[in-house]
Coordinates of N, CA and C in Angstrom, one line a residue:
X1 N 112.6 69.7 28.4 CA 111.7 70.0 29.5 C 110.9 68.9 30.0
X2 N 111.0 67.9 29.3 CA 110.1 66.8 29.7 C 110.6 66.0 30.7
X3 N 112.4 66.0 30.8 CA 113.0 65.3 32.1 C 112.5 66.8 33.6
X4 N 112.2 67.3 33.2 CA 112.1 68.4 34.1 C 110.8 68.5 35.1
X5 N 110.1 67.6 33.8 CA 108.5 68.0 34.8 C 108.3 66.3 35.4
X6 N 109.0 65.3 34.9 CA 109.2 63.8 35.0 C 109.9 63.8 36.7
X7 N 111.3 64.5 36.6 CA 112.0 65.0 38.0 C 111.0 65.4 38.7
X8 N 110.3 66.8 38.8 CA 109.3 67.3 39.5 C 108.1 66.5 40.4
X9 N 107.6 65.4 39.1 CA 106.2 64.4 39.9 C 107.4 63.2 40.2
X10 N 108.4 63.2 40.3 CA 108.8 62.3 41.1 C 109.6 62.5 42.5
X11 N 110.0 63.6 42.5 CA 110.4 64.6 44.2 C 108.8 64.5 44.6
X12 N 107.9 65.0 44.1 CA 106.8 65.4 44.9 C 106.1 63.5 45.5
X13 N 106.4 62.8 44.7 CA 106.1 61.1 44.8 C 106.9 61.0 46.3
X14 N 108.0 61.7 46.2 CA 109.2 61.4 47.0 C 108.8 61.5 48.8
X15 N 108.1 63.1 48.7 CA 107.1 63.7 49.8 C 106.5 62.8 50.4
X16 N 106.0 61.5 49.4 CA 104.8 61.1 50.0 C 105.2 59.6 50.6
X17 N 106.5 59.5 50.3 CA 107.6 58.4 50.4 C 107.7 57.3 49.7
X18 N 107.7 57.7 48.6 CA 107.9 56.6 47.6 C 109.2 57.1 47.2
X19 N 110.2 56.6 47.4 CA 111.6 56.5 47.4 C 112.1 55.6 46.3
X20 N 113.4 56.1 45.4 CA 114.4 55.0 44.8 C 114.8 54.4 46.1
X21 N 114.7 53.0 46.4 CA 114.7 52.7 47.6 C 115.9 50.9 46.9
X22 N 117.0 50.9 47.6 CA 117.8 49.6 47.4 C 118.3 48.9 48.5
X23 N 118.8 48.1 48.4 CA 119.2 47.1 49.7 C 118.3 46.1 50.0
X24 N 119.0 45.1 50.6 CA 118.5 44.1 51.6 C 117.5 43.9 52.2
X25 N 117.1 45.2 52.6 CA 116.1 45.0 53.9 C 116.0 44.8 54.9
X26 N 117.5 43.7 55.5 CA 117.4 43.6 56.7 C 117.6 44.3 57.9
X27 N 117.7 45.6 57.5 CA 117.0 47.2 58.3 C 116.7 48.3 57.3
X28 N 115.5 49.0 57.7 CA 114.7 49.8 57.1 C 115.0 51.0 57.7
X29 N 114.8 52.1 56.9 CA 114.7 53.5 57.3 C 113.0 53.9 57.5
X30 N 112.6 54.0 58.8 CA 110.6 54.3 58.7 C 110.6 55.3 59.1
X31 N 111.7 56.3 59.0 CA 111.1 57.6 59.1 C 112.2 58.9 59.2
X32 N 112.4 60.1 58.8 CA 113.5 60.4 58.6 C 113.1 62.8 58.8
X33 N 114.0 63.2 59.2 CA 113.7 64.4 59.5 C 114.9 65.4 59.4
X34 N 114.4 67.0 58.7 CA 115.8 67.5 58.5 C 115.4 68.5 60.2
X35 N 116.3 69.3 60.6 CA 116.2 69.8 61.7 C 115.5 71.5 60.8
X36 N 116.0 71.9 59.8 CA 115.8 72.6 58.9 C 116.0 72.7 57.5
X37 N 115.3 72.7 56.6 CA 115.3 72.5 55.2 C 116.3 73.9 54.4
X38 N 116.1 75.0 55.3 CA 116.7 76.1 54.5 C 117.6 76.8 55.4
X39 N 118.9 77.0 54.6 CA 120.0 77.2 55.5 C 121.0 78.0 54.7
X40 N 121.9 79.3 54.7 CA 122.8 79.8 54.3 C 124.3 79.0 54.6
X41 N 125.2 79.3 53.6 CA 126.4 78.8 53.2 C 127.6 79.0 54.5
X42 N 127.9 77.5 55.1 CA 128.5 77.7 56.4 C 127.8 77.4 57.5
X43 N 126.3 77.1 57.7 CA 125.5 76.8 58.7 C 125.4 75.4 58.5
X44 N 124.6 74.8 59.5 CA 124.6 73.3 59.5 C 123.2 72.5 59.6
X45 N 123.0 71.3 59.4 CA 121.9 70.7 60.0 C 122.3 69.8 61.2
X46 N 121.1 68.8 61.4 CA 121.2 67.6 62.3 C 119.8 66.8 61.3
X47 N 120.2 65.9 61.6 CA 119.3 64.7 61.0 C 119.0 63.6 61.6
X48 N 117.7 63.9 62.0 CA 117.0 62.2 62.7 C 116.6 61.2 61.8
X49 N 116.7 60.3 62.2 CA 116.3 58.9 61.2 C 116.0 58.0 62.4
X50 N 114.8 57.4 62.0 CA 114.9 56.0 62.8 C 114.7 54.7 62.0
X51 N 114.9 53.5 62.1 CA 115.4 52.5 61.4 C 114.9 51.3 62.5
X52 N 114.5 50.4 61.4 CA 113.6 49.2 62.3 C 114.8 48.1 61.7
X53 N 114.5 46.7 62.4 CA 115.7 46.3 62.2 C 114.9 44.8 61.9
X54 N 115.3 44.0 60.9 CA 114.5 43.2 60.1 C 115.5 41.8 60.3
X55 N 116.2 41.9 60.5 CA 117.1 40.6 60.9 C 118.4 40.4 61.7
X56 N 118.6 39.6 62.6 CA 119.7 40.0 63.1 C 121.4 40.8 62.5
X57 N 121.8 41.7 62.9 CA 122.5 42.3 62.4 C 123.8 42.9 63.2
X58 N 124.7 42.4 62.8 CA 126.0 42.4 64.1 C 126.7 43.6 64.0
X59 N 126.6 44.8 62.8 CA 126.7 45.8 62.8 C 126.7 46.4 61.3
X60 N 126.5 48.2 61.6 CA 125.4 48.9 60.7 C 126.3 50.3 60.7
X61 N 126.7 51.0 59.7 CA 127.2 51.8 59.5 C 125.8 53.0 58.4
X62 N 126.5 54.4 58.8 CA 125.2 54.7 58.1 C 126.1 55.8 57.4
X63 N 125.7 56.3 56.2 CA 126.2 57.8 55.3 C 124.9 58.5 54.8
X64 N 125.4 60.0 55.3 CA 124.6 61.0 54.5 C 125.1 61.2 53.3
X65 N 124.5 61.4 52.1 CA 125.2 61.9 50.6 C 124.7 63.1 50.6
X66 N 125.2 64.0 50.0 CA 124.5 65.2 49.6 C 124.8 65.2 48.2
X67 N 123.9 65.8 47.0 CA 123.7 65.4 45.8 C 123.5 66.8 45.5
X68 N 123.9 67.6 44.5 CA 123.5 68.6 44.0 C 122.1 68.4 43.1
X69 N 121.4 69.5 43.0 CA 120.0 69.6 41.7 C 120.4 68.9 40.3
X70 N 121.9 69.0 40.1 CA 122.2 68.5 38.8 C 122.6 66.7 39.0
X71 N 122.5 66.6 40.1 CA 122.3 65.1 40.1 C 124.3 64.8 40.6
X72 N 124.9 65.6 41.1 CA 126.3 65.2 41.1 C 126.6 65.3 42.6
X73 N 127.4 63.7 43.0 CA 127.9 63.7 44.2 C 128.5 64.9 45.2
X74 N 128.0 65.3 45.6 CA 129.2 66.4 46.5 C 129.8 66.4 47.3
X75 N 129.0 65.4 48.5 CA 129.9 65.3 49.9 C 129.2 64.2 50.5
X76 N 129.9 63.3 51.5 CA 129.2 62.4 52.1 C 130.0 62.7 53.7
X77 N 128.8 61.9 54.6 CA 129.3 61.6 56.1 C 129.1 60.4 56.5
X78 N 130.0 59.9 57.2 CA 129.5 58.6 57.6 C 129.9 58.5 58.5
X79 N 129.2 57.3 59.6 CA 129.5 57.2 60.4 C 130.4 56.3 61.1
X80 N 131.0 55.6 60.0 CA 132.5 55.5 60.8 C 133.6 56.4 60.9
X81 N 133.5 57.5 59.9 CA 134.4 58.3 60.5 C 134.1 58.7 61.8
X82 N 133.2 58.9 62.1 CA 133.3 59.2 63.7 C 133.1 58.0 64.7
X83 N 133.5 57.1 64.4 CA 133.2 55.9 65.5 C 132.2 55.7 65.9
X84 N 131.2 55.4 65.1 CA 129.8 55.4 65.5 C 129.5 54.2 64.5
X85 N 128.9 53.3 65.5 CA 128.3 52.3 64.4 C 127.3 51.6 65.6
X86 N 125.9 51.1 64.6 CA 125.0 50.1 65.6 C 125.3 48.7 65.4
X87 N 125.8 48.3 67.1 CA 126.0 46.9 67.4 C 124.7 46.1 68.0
X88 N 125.2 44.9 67.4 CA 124.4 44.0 67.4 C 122.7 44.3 67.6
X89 N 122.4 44.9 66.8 CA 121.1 45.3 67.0 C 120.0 43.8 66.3
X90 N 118.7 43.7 67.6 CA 117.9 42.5 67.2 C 116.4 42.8 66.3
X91 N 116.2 41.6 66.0 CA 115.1 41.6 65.5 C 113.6 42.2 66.0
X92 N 113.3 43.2 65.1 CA 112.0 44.0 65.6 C 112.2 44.9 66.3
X93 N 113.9 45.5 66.2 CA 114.2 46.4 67.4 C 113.9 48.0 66.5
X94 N 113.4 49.0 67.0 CA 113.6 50.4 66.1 C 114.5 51.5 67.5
X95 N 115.3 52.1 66.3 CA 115.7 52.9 67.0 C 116.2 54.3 66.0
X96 N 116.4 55.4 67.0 CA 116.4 56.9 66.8 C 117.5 57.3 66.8
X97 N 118.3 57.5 65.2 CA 119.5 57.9 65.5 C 119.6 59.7 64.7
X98 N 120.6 60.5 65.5 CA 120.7 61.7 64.8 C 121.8 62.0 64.2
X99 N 122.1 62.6 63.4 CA 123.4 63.0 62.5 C 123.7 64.4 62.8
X100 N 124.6 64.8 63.2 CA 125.0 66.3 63.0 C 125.9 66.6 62.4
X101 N 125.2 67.4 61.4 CA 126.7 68.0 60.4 C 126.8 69.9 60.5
X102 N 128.0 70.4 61.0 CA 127.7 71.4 61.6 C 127.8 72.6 60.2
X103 N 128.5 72.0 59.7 CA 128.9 73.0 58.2 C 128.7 72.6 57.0
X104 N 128.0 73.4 56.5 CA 127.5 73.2 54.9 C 128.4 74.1 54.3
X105 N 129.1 74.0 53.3 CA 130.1 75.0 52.7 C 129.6 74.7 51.2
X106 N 128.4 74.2 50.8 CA 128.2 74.2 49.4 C 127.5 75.3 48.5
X107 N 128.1 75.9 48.0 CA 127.3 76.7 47.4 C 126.2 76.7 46.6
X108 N 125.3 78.0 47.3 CA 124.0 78.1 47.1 C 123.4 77.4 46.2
X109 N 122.0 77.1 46.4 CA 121.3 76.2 45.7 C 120.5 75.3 46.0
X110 N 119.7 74.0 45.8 CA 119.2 72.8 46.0 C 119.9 72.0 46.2
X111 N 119.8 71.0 47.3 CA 120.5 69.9 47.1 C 119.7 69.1 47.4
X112 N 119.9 67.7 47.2 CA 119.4 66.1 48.2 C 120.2 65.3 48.8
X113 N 119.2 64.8 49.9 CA 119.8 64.0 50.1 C 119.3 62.7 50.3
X114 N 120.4 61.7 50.6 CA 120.4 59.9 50.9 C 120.5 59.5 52.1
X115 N 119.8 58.7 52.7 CA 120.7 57.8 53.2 C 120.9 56.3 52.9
X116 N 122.0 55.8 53.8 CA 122.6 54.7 53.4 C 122.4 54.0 54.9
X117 N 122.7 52.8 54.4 CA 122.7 51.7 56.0 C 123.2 50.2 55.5
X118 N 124.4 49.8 56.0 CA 125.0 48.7 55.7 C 126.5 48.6 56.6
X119 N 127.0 47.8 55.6 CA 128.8 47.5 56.1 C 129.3 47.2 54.9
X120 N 130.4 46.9 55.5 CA 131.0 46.3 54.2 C 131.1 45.4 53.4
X121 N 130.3 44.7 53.6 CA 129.5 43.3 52.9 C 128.5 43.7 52.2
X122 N 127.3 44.7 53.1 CA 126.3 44.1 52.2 C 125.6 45.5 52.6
X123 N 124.4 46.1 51.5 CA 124.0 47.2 51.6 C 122.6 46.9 52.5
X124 N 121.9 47.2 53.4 CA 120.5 47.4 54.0 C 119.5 47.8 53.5
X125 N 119.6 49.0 53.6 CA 118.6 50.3 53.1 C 119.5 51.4 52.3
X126 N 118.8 52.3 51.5 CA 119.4 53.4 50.1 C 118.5 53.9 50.1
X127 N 117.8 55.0 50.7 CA 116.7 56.2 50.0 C 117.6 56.7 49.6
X128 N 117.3 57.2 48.0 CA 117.8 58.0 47.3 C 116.7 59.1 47.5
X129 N 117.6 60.3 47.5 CA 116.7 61.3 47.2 C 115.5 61.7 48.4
X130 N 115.7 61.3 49.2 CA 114.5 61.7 50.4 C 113.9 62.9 51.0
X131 N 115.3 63.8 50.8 CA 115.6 64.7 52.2 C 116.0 66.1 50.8
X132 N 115.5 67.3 51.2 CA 116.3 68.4 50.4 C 116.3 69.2 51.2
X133 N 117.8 70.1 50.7 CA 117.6 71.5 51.2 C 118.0 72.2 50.5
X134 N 117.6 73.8 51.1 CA 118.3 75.0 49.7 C 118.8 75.7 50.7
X135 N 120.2 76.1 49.9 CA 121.3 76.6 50.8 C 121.3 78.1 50.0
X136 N 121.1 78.8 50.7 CA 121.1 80.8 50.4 C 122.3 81.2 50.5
X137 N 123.2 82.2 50.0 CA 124.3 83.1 50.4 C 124.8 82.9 51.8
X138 N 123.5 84.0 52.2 CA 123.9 84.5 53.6 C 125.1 85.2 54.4
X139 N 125.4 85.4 55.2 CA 126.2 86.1 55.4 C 127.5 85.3 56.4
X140 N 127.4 84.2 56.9 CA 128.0 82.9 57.9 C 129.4 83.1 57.2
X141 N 129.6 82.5 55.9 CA 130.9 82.6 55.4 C 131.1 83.5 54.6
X142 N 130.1 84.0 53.8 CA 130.8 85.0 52.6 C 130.3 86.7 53.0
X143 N 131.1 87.2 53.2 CA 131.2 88.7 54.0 C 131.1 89.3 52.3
X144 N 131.4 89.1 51.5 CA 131.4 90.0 50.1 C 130.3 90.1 49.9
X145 N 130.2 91.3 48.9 CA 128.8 92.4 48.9 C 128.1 91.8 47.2
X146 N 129.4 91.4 47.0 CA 128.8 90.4 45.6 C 128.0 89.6 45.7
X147 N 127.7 88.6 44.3 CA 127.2 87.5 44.7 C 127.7 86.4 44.3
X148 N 127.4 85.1 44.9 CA 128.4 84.1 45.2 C 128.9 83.5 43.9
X149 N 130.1 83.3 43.8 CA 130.8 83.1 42.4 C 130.2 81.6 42.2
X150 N 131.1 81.1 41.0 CA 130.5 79.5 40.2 C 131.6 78.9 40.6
X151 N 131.7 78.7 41.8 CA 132.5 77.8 42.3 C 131.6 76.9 43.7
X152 N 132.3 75.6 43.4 CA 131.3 74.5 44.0 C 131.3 74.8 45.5
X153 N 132.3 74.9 45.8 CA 132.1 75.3 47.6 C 132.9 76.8 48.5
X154 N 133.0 76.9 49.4 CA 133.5 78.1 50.1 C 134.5 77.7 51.3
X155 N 135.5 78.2 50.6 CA 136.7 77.5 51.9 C 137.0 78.1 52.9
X156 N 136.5 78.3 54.4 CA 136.9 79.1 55.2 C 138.9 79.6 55.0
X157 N 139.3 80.8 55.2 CA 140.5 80.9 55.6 C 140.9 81.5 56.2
X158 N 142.2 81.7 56.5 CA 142.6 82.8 57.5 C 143.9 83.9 56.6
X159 N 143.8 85.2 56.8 CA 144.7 85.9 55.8 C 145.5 86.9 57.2
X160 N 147.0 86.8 56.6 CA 148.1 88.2 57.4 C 148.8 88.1 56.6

């Protein structure tokens, strides 16, 4: 129980933004927002971040992680899969970027989340742990009167 209440004053540390925080530096994350913290299985967020830029930087790739309560990777986004990356961004520049992820298919629970900022060379910025949400049943994907089985996610399908 003692990692439990250790976890606890350090999420609540987290609130106040004191972050596992890694990287370079030469761009920062200074501020960060969920569109909503509580959401059923199948619905989505959007995520704002904005990020100040500490050195010149010819380009910046970013990922969301999402982390289950038990501490285990589950899904990431990033933004080169969607062709999205910040060019040549200068010194002292901040700017406002949002993330939309339309589907959460993880089953119910707590999660956290990261972000990331770098390339392939070299990491920027790493809040671990910044962002949570708790994800409910609900009724979006799972139409059964049960309740949700011990399986990690919900796979939409189609049946004939």
């Amino acid at each position: 129980k003692t990692n439990s209440v250790i976890d606890l004053y350090l999420r609540e540390q987290n609130k106040l933004g004191y972050y596992d925080r890694k990287g370079s530096g030469k761009l920062r994350f200074v501020s960060h927002k969920l569109s909503r913290d509580i959401i059923s299985v199948g619905e989505g967020i959007e995520i704002e971040f904005s990020i100040q830029v500490n050195a010149h930087i010819d380009k910046v790739m970013f990922h969301v992680n999402l982390y289950s309560d038990e501490e285990n990777w589950y899904a990431q986004v990033s933004s080169e899969d969607d062709d999205f990356a910040l060019a040549n961004a200068d010194l002292g520049e901040t700017r406002t970027i949002k993330c939309k992820i339309p589907y959460i298919n993880a089953a119910p629970g707590r999660y956290y989340l990261n972000l990331w900022a770098g390339n392939a060379f070299e990491e920027y910025d790493w809040l671990q742990h910044c962002m949570e949400i708790t994800i409910g049943q609900g009724d979006t994907y799972i139409k059964r009167v049960t309740t949700y089985p011990n399986a990690a996610m919900v796979l939409k399908s189609e049946w004939k």
